[in-house]
């Protein structure tokens, strides 16, 4: 039984291996972020296996099931860009994505993620956050000093001579 | 009061007035430095209508020089031992004191509105950066210069451009996530790695926010006007108290 499995395993050609597809990780891949409101930063297909081949990224917008395709050439090693930026998406929407290499019919698994939402800048509360200690000290001490001087002036003018 | 004691008091009044004249002249110089705005951050306070730090600096220019002149007059009035002159001196000094108090309090209060936290600066950046109005152009120029020179991006970081809607996103959002001023540059001013920066490669973009620099500059201006003004006022308060005692002893 084990021998049968080994033989079957050896007969499986290597190029039925799946292309890796994932969102880039800010901690590992040296990027700031991978999920944006209108784009995704995805890992590129392996440059040593698929470098210089033409590839397609098929993506589906989930609620409406609209299918779209982005064609590009997989860069050859060494790769300068960290990933593939899929642009012109809608914010707060879920997408299904899959790589496909032309000609060889290698595909990747399906990746499902949601774009982030944006907050409108008008909603930022730009009112006074808090009064600093410096401002309170300066105001109080100077107000007291002004009143003291006024009283002193009146006393010195009235009680002179 | 004996003649000897009165002469001694006169010398004290003259000495304090001389020191206050020098302090007033220094206040004049420091307030000119604030008004000239060497860091060129005025649009950030001007566009939001909260430019009272600079208004306070202009008042301090006037009061600093006025203290200088009035204290010299005070030295003259004390030497002459004249009641009339001392009364004029005391009234003039009190009026200048009131104006300088206004300047110090205004600068300290206004700073809290502007840079208490990063919200106002961030909201202004998101609203006016890349806008084509006059204020938009001023803000765009100011932010571009700050981001390039201080090597920072956004108010709290590049994530400001991702988390919030902005005029920049509406105009250029299909191509750029953040302005190219956020990208590291070579000494020839060319962007080091434009494609990497547009995608967010961490080694090609400035990760820290600009708010810390803006806050430290505006605080520096405020401390120059309000805390130094406060210390000049305390010296002048003490001088005026002694001068009032001297006035009461003159006949």
Short mmCIF file of C-alpha atoms in Angstrom, two decimals:
data_model
loop_
_atom_site.label_atom_id
_atom_site.label_comp_id
_atom_site.label_asym_id
_atom_site.label_seq_id
_atom_site.Cartn_x
_atom_site.Cartn_y
_atom_site.Cartn_z
CA UNK A 1 0.00 0.00 0.00
CA UNK A 2 2.77 2.31 0.97
CA UNK A 3 4.73 1.35 -2.12
CA UNK A 4 1.70 2.15 -4.33
CA UNK A 5 1.44 5.56 -2.73
CA UNK A 6 5.15 6.21 -3.22
CA UNK A 7 4.96 5.28 -6.90
CA UNK A 8 1.89 7.44 -7.44
CA UNK A 9 3.65 10.32 -5.66
CA UNK A 10 6.66 9.99 -7.94
CA UNK A 11 4.47 9.96 -11.00
CA UNK A 12 2.94 13.29 -10.05
CA UNK A 13 4.76 15.95 -12.10
CA UNK A 14 6.19 18.86 -10.16
CA UNK A 15 4.46 21.55 -12.18
CA UNK A 16 1.05 20.65 -10.78
CA UNK A 17 2.27 22.51 -7.68
CA UNK A 18 0.06 25.43 -6.70
CA UNK A 19 1.15 29.04 -7.12
CA UNK A 20 1.28 30.75 -3.77
CA UNK A 21 -1.13 33.67 -3.36
CA UNK A 22 -1.33 35.69 -0.16
CA UNK A 23 -1.53 39.24 1.12
CA UNK A 24 1.93 40.55 2.01
CA UNK A 25 2.71 40.72 5.72
CA UNK A 26 4.07 44.08 6.95
CA UNK A 27 6.29 42.36 9.52
CA UNK A 28 7.87 39.78 7.22
CA UNK A 29 7.85 41.28 3.75
CA UNK A 30 9.04 44.81 4.53
CA UNK A 31 5.98 46.70 3.33
CA UNK A 32 3.89 49.26 5.16
CA UNK A 33 0.52 47.58 4.56
CA UNK A 34 -1.11 45.18 2.14
CA UNK A 35 -4.79 46.01 2.53
CA UNK A 36 -5.75 49.46 1.23
CA UNK A 37 -9.15 51.00 0.60
CA UNK A 38 -8.79 50.71 -3.17
CA UNK A 39 -6.03 48.14 -3.68
CA UNK A 40 -4.42 44.95 -2.46
CA UNK A 41 -0.71 44.17 -2.32
CA UNK A 42 -0.37 40.50 -3.24
CA UNK A 43 2.64 38.20 -3.34
CA UNK A 44 4.04 37.65 -6.83
CA UNK A 45 4.26 34.16 -8.38
CA UNK A 46 7.68 32.58 -7.85
CA UNK A 47 10.22 34.37 -10.06
CA UNK A 48 12.46 31.33 -10.54
CA UNK A 49 9.60 29.11 -11.72
CA UNK A 50 7.49 31.61 -13.64
CA UNK A 51 9.82 34.53 -14.35
CA UNK A 52 9.09 36.32 -17.66
CA UNK A 53 5.88 34.35 -18.29
CA UNK A 54 2.66 36.19 -18.81
CA UNK A 55 0.17 35.70 -16.02
CA UNK A 56 -3.35 36.71 -15.21
CA UNK A 57 -4.99 37.67 -11.94
CA UNK A 58 -8.67 36.83 -11.99
CA UNK A 59 -10.67 38.68 -9.40
CA UNK A 60 -14.36 38.67 -8.57
CA UNK A 61 -16.20 41.31 -6.62
CA UNK A 62 -18.30 39.29 -4.25
CA UNK A 63 -21.76 40.77 -3.80
CA UNK A 64 -22.23 41.45 -7.53
CA UNK A 65 -20.08 38.54 -8.87
CA UNK A 66 -18.41 40.76 -11.44
CA UNK A 67 -15.42 39.00 -13.01
CA UNK A 68 -12.33 40.94 -14.03
CA UNK A 69 -8.84 40.07 -15.17
CA UNK A 70 -5.49 41.81 -14.83
CA UNK A 71 -2.73 40.63 -17.16
CA UNK A 72 0.91 41.17 -16.33
CA UNK A 73 4.36 39.68 -16.89
CA UNK A 74 5.84 37.92 -13.88
CA UNK A 75 9.14 39.73 -13.17
CA UNK A 76 12.31 37.63 -13.41
CA UNK A 77 14.72 37.11 -10.53
CA UNK A 78 15.96 39.20 -8.80
CA UNK A 79 12.64 40.97 -8.19
CA UNK A 80 12.71 44.68 -7.35
CA UNK A 81 9.08 45.13 -6.33
CA UNK A 82 7.87 43.30 -3.20
CA UNK A 83 4.49 42.39 -4.66
CA UNK A 84 1.73 42.97 -7.17
CA UNK A 85 -0.54 45.96 -6.51
CA UNK A 86 -4.10 45.28 -7.63
CA UNK A 87 -5.67 48.73 -8.04
CA UNK A 88 -9.04 50.38 -8.72
CA UNK A 89 -11.03 48.35 -6.24
CA UNK A 90 -13.94 49.59 -4.19
CA UNK A 91 -13.51 50.21 -0.48
CA UNK A 92 -15.13 47.90 2.03
CA UNK A 93 -15.81 45.21 -0.58
CA UNK A 94 -14.86 41.52 -0.50
CA UNK A 95 -12.91 40.12 -3.45
CA UNK A 96 -11.95 36.59 -4.56
CA UNK A 97 -8.56 36.44 -6.26
CA UNK A 98 -6.70 33.75 -8.16
CA UNK A 99 -3.49 33.65 -10.22
CA UNK A 100 -3.30 31.81 -13.52
CA UNK A 101 -0.18 31.39 -15.62
CA UNK A 102 -0.94 31.52 -19.34
CA UNK A 103 0.01 28.48 -21.38
CA UNK A 104 0.88 26.18 -18.49
CA UNK A 105 -2.57 26.38 -16.88
CA UNK A 106 -1.08 26.53 -13.38
CA UNK A 107 -3.43 28.19 -10.97
CA UNK A 108 -3.29 29.28 -7.37
CA UNK A 109 -5.79 28.79 -4.60
CA UNK A 110 -8.55 31.34 -4.13
CA UNK A 111 -7.78 34.23 -1.80
CA UNK A 112 -10.74 36.05 -0.28
CA UNK A 113 -10.20 39.36 1.51
CA UNK A 114 -11.98 42.65 2.05
CA UNK A 115 -10.66 46.10 1.29
CA UNK A 116 -10.51 48.52 4.21
CA UNK A 117 -12.99 51.30 4.82
CA UNK A 118 -12.09 55.00 4.85
CA UNK A 119 -13.12 57.49 7.48
CA UNK A 120 -14.17 60.87 6.16
CA UNK A 121 -11.74 63.57 7.33
CA UNK A 122 -14.65 65.87 8.23
CA UNK A 123 -15.36 63.51 11.10
CA UNK A 124 -12.03 64.18 12.78
CA UNK A 125 -12.76 66.23 15.90
CA UNK A 126 -10.37 69.16 15.75
CA UNK A 127 -11.73 70.99 18.80
CA UNK A 128 -9.67 71.94 21.82
CA UNK A 129 -8.21 68.73 23.28
CA UNK A 130 -7.20 70.00 26.72
CA UNK A 131 -5.68 73.04 28.32
CA UNK A 132 -2.00 72.71 29.10
CA UNK A 133 -0.64 73.43 32.56
CA UNK A 134 1.55 76.22 31.19
CA UNK A 135 -1.45 78.13 29.93
CA UNK A 136 -3.30 77.86 33.23
CA UNK A 137 -0.27 78.97 35.27
CA UNK A 138 0.52 81.93 33.03
CA UNK A 139 -3.10 83.11 32.91
CA UNK A 140 -3.71 82.84 36.65
CA UNK A 141 -0.46 84.43 37.78
CA UNK A 142 -0.66 87.27 35.26
CA UNK A 143 -4.28 88.02 36.08
CA UNK A 144 -3.44 88.25 39.78
CA UNK A 145 -0.44 90.46 38.98
CA UNK A 146 -2.58 92.83 36.88
CA UNK A 147 -5.12 93.24 39.66
CA UNK A 148 -2.40 93.70 42.28
CA UNK A 149 -0.74 96.41 40.20
CA UNK A 150 -4.03 98.22 39.69
CA UNK A 151 -4.74 98.19 43.41
CA UNK A 152 -1.18 99.30 44.12
CA UNK A 153 -1.49 102.21 41.67
CA UNK A 154 -4.75 103.37 43.21
CA UNK A 155 -3.31 103.16 46.74
CA UNK A 156 -0.16 105.05 45.78
CA UNK A 157 -2.10 107.82 44.06
CA UNK A 158 -4.66 108.17 46.86
CA UNK A 159 -2.39 107.87 49.89
CA UNK A 160 0.63 109.80 48.68
CA UNK A 161 2.06 112.85 50.40
CA UNK B 1 12.02 108.39 55.23
CA UNK B 2 15.53 109.69 55.71
CA UNK B 3 17.43 111.27 52.82
CA UNK B 4 19.99 108.45 52.79
CA UNK B 5 17.29 105.79 52.61
CA UNK B 6 15.52 107.69 49.86
CA UNK B 7 18.73 107.89 47.82
CA UNK B 8 19.24 104.18 48.32
CA UNK B 9 15.68 103.49 47.11
CA UNK B 10 16.31 105.74 44.11
CA UNK B 11 19.36 103.68 43.13
CA UNK B 12 17.36 100.47 43.46
CA UNK B 13 14.64 101.92 41.20
CA UNK B 14 17.25 103.01 38.65
CA UNK B 15 18.99 99.62 38.67
CA UNK B 16 15.75 97.68 38.26
CA UNK B 17 14.66 99.95 35.45
CA UNK B 18 17.97 99.45 33.67
CA UNK B 19 17.57 95.65 33.88
CA UNK B 20 13.94 95.88 32.76
CA UNK B 21 14.96 98.05 29.79
CA UNK B 22 17.48 95.41 28.69
CA UNK B 23 14.91 92.64 29.19
CA UNK B 24 12.34 94.58 27.18
CA UNK B 25 14.78 94.99 24.32
CA UNK B 26 15.50 91.25 24.37
CA UNK B 27 11.75 90.57 24.27
CA UNK B 28 11.57 92.83 21.21
CA UNK B 29 14.31 90.80 19.51
CA UNK B 30 12.82 87.39 20.38
CA UNK B 31 9.36 88.47 19.20
CA UNK B 32 10.86 89.58 15.87
CA UNK B 33 12.39 86.09 15.53
CA UNK B 34 8.95 84.52 16.05
CA UNK B 35 7.22 86.90 13.64
CA UNK B 36 9.82 86.21 10.92
CA UNK B 37 8.90 82.46 11.15
CA UNK B 38 12.18 80.92 10.07
CA UNK B 39 10.60 77.43 10.00
CA UNK B 40 7.93 78.69 7.58
CA UNK B 41 5.03 77.01 9.30
CA UNK B 42 2.70 80.02 9.28
CA UNK B 43 0.21 78.54 6.74
CA UNK B 44 -0.61 75.71 9.14
CA UNK B 45 -1.90 78.21 11.69
CA UNK B 46 -3.06 80.84 9.18
CA UNK B 47 -5.32 78.59 7.10
CA UNK B 48 -7.15 77.33 10.16
CA UNK B 49 -7.66 80.90 11.35
CA UNK B 50 -5.78 80.22 14.57
CA UNK B 51 -2.71 82.37 14.08
CA UNK B 52 -2.79 84.13 17.43
CA UNK B 53 0.71 82.91 18.30
CA UNK B 54 1.96 85.23 15.59
CA UNK B 55 -0.45 88.01 16.61
CA UNK B 56 0.94 87.73 20.14
CA UNK B 57 4.45 87.99 18.72
CA UNK B 58 3.55 91.24 16.97
CA UNK B 59 2.13 92.65 20.22
CA UNK B 60 5.31 91.60 22.01
CA UNK B 61 7.42 93.46 19.45
CA UNK B 62 5.53 96.63 20.38
CA UNK B 63 5.53 96.06 24.15
CA UNK B 64 9.18 94.96 24.27
CA UNK B 65 10.38 98.16 22.65
CA UNK B 66 7.88 100.23 24.68
CA UNK B 67 9.22 98.71 27.93
CA UNK B 68 12.72 99.71 26.82
CA UNK B 69 11.72 103.33 26.21
CA UNK B 70 9.51 103.64 29.30
CA UNK B 71 12.21 102.22 31.58
CA UNK B 72 14.72 104.76 30.28
CA UNK B 73 12.14 107.45 31.00
CA UNK B 74 11.75 105.89 34.46
CA UNK B 75 15.47 106.22 35.14
CA UNK B 76 15.23 109.87 34.19
CA UNK B 77 12.10 110.40 36.35
CA UNK B 78 13.74 108.75 39.38
CA UNK B 79 16.90 110.83 39.04
CA UNK B 80 14.85 114.03 38.87
CA UNK B 81 12.92 112.94 42.01
CA UNK B 82 9.82 114.37 40.35
CA UNK B 83 6.35 113.25 41.42
CA UNK B 84 4.73 114.23 38.15
CA UNK B 85 7.23 112.26 36.06
CA UNK B 86 7.01 109.22 38.32
CA UNK B 87 3.18 109.23 38.05
CA UNK B 88 3.37 109.38 34.24
CA UNK B 89 5.96 106.59 34.29
CA UNK B 90 3.79 104.38 36.50
CA UNK B 91 0.69 104.84 34.35
CA UNK B 92 2.56 104.20 31.07
CA UNK B 93 4.23 101.08 32.49
CA UNK B 94 0.88 99.76 33.73
CA UNK B 95 -0.70 100.14 30.28
CA UNK B 96 2.23 98.37 28.59
CA UNK B 97 2.02 95.67 31.29
CA UNK B 98 -1.60 95.01 30.35
CA UNK B 99 -0.77 94.62 26.65
CA UNK B 100 2.12 92.28 27.34
CA UNK B 101 -0.10 90.16 29.62
CA UNK B 102 -2.55 89.85 26.75
CA UNK B 103 0.24 88.72 24.44
CA UNK B 104 1.59 86.06 26.81
CA UNK B 105 -1.83 84.63 27.63
CA UNK B 106 -2.94 84.62 23.98
CA UNK B 107 0.14 82.76 22.78
CA UNK B 108 -0.10 80.08 25.47
CA UNK B 109 -3.85 79.53 24.94
CA UNK B 110 -3.66 79.44 21.16
CA UNK B 111 -0.90 76.84 21.18
CA UNK B 112 -3.25 74.40 22.93
CA UNK B 113 -5.82 74.76 20.15
CA UNK B 114 -3.29 74.18 17.40
CA UNK B 115 -1.02 71.42 18.65
CA UNK B 116 -2.69 69.94 21.74
CA UNK B 117 -3.08 66.76 19.66
CA UNK B 118 -2.54 65.93 16.01
CA UNK B 119 -6.22 66.14 14.97
CA UNK B 120 -6.36 69.71 13.71
CA UNK B 121 -3.11 69.47 11.76
CA UNK B 122 -4.14 66.08 10.30
CA UNK B 123 -7.62 67.26 9.29
CA UNK B 124 -6.16 70.36 7.66
CA UNK B 125 -3.63 68.27 5.74
CA UNK B 126 -6.27 65.83 4.49
CA UNK B 127 -8.56 68.68 3.46
CA UNK B 128 -6.12 71.06 1.80
CA UNK B 129 -3.16 69.01 0.50
CA UNK B 130 -3.38 68.93 -3.32
CA UNK B 131 -6.39 71.28 -3.27
CA UNK B 132 -6.19 73.94 -5.97
CA UNK B 133 -7.47 76.85 -3.84
CA UNK B 134 -5.04 79.48 -2.46
CA UNK B 135 -5.07 77.86 0.96
CA UNK B 136 -4.62 74.48 -0.69
CA UNK B 137 -1.49 75.63 -2.51
CA UNK B 138 0.00 77.10 0.66
CA UNK B 139 -0.69 73.96 2.66
CA UNK B 140 0.64 71.73 -0.14
CA UNK B 141 3.88 73.72 -0.36
CA UNK B 142 4.33 73.75 3.41
CA UNK B 143 3.69 70.02 3.82
CA UNK B 144 5.89 69.08 0.86
CA UNK B 145 8.73 71.08 2.34
CA UNK B 146 8.27 69.64 5.84
CA UNK B 147 8.01 66.04 4.58
CA UNK B 148 11.11 66.37 2.42
CA UNK B 149 13.30 68.22 4.93
CA UNK B 150 12.27 66.54 8.16
CA UNK B 151 11.96 63.12 6.42
CA UNK B 152 8.47 62.27 7.59
CA UNK B 153 5.10 61.41 6.03
CA UNK B 154 1.62 62.52 7.04
CA UNK B 155 0.65 63.78 10.48
CA UNK B 156 1.00 60.57 12.50
CA UNK B 157 2.50 58.40 9.72
CA UNK B 158 1.80 57.18 6.18
CA UNK B 159 -1.28 55.34 7.48
CA UNK B 160 -3.10 58.70 7.64
CA UNK B 161 -3.34 58.57 3.85
CA UNK B 162 -4.79 55.05 4.00
CA UNK B 163 -7.24 55.42 6.87
CA UNK B 164 -8.90 58.66 5.83
CA UNK B 165 -10.55 60.15 2.80
CA UNK B 166 -8.68 63.21 1.49
CA UNK B 167 -8.57 65.73 -1.36
CA UNK B 168 -5.32 64.08 -2.45
CA UNK B 169 -7.04 60.70 -2.66
CA UNK B 170 -9.89 62.15 -4.70
CA UNK B 171 -7.52 63.77 -7.17
CA UNK B 172 -4.65 61.24 -7.41
CA UNK B 173 -5.95 58.18 -5.55
CA UNK B 174 -6.03 55.97 -8.65
CA UNK B 175 -2.24 56.32 -9.09
CA UNK B 176 -0.76 57.29 -5.75
CA UNK B 177 -1.64 56.14 -2.26
CA UNK B 178 0.53 58.86 -0.64
CA UNK B 179 2.38 61.90 -2.00
CA UNK B 180 5.83 61.40 -3.50
CA UNK B 181 7.23 63.76 -0.83
CA UNK B 182 6.94 60.78 1.53
CA UNK B 183 9.56 58.86 -0.48
CA UNK B 184 13.26 58.76 0.31
CA UNK B 185 15.34 60.74 -2.13
CA UNK B 186 18.91 60.73 -3.39
CA UNK B 187 21.14 63.76 -3.00
CA UNK B 188 20.16 64.71 -6.56
CA UNK B 189 16.58 65.11 -5.28
CA UNK B 190 15.39 62.21 -7.44
CA UNK B 191 13.14 59.69 -5.74
CA UNK B 192 15.30 56.71 -4.78
CA UNK B 193 12.78 53.99 -5.76
CA UNK B 194 9.54 55.41 -7.14
CA UNK B 195 7.84 52.10 -7.88
CA UNK B 196 8.77 50.69 -4.48
CA UNK B 197 7.53 53.81 -2.71
CA UNK B 198 4.21 53.79 -4.58
CA UNK B 199 3.66 50.21 -3.44
CA UNK B 200 4.74 50.83 0.15
CA UNK B 201 8.13 49.11 0.37
CA UNK B 202 9.19 50.03 3.89
CA UNK B 203 12.81 50.85 3.03
CA UNK B 204 11.82 53.50 0.47
CA UNK B 205 9.32 55.56 2.45
CA UNK B 206 9.55 57.69 5.60
CA UNK B 207 7.68 55.87 8.37
CA UNK B 208 7.40 58.55 11.04
CA UNK B 209 4.82 61.33 11.21
CA UNK B 210 5.47 65.06 10.89
CA UNK B 211 3.31 66.15 13.79
CA UNK B 212 6.15 65.93 16.31
CA UNK B 213 8.24 68.42 14.35
CA UNK B 214 5.33 70.80 13.77
CA UNK B 215 4.40 70.64 17.45
CA UNK B 216 7.96 71.29 18.61
CA UNK B 217 8.36 74.34 16.32
CA UNK B 218 5.06 75.93 17.31
CA UNK B 219 5.78 75.21 20.97
CA UNK B 220 9.19 76.84 20.60
CA UNK B 221 7.54 79.98 19.19
CA UNK B 222 4.96 79.95 21.97
CA UNK B 223 7.51 79.56 24.77
CA UNK B 224 9.55 82.42 23.29
CA UNK B 225 6.57 84.77 23.46
CA UNK B 226 4.64 83.54 26.48
CA UNK B 227 7.22 82.22 28.95
CA UNK B 228 9.84 84.87 28.20
CA UNK B 229 7.11 87.50 28.22
CA UNK B 230 5.94 86.11 31.54
CA UNK B 231 9.41 86.41 33.07
CA UNK B 232 9.83 89.99 31.80
CA UNK B 233 6.44 90.79 33.33
CA UNK B 234 7.41 89.38 36.70
CA UNK B 235 10.56 91.52 36.68
CA UNK B 236 8.52 94.58 35.68
CA UNK B 237 5.93 93.82 38.38
CA UNK B 238 8.64 93.81 41.00
CA UNK B 239 10.13 97.03 39.55
CA UNK B 240 6.76 98.78 39.59
CA UNK B 241 6.08 97.80 43.21
CA UNK B 242 9.42 99.34 44.26
CA UNK B 243 8.72 102.38 42.06
CA UNK B 244 5.32 102.87 43.71
CA UNK B 245 6.95 102.78 47.14
CA UNK B 246 9.52 105.33 45.89
CA UNK B 247 6.70 107.51 44.51
CA UNK B 248 4.90 107.45 47.85
CA UNK B 249 8.08 108.61 49.64
CA UNK B 250 8.66 111.58 47.32
CA UNK B 251 7.23 114.92 48.36
#
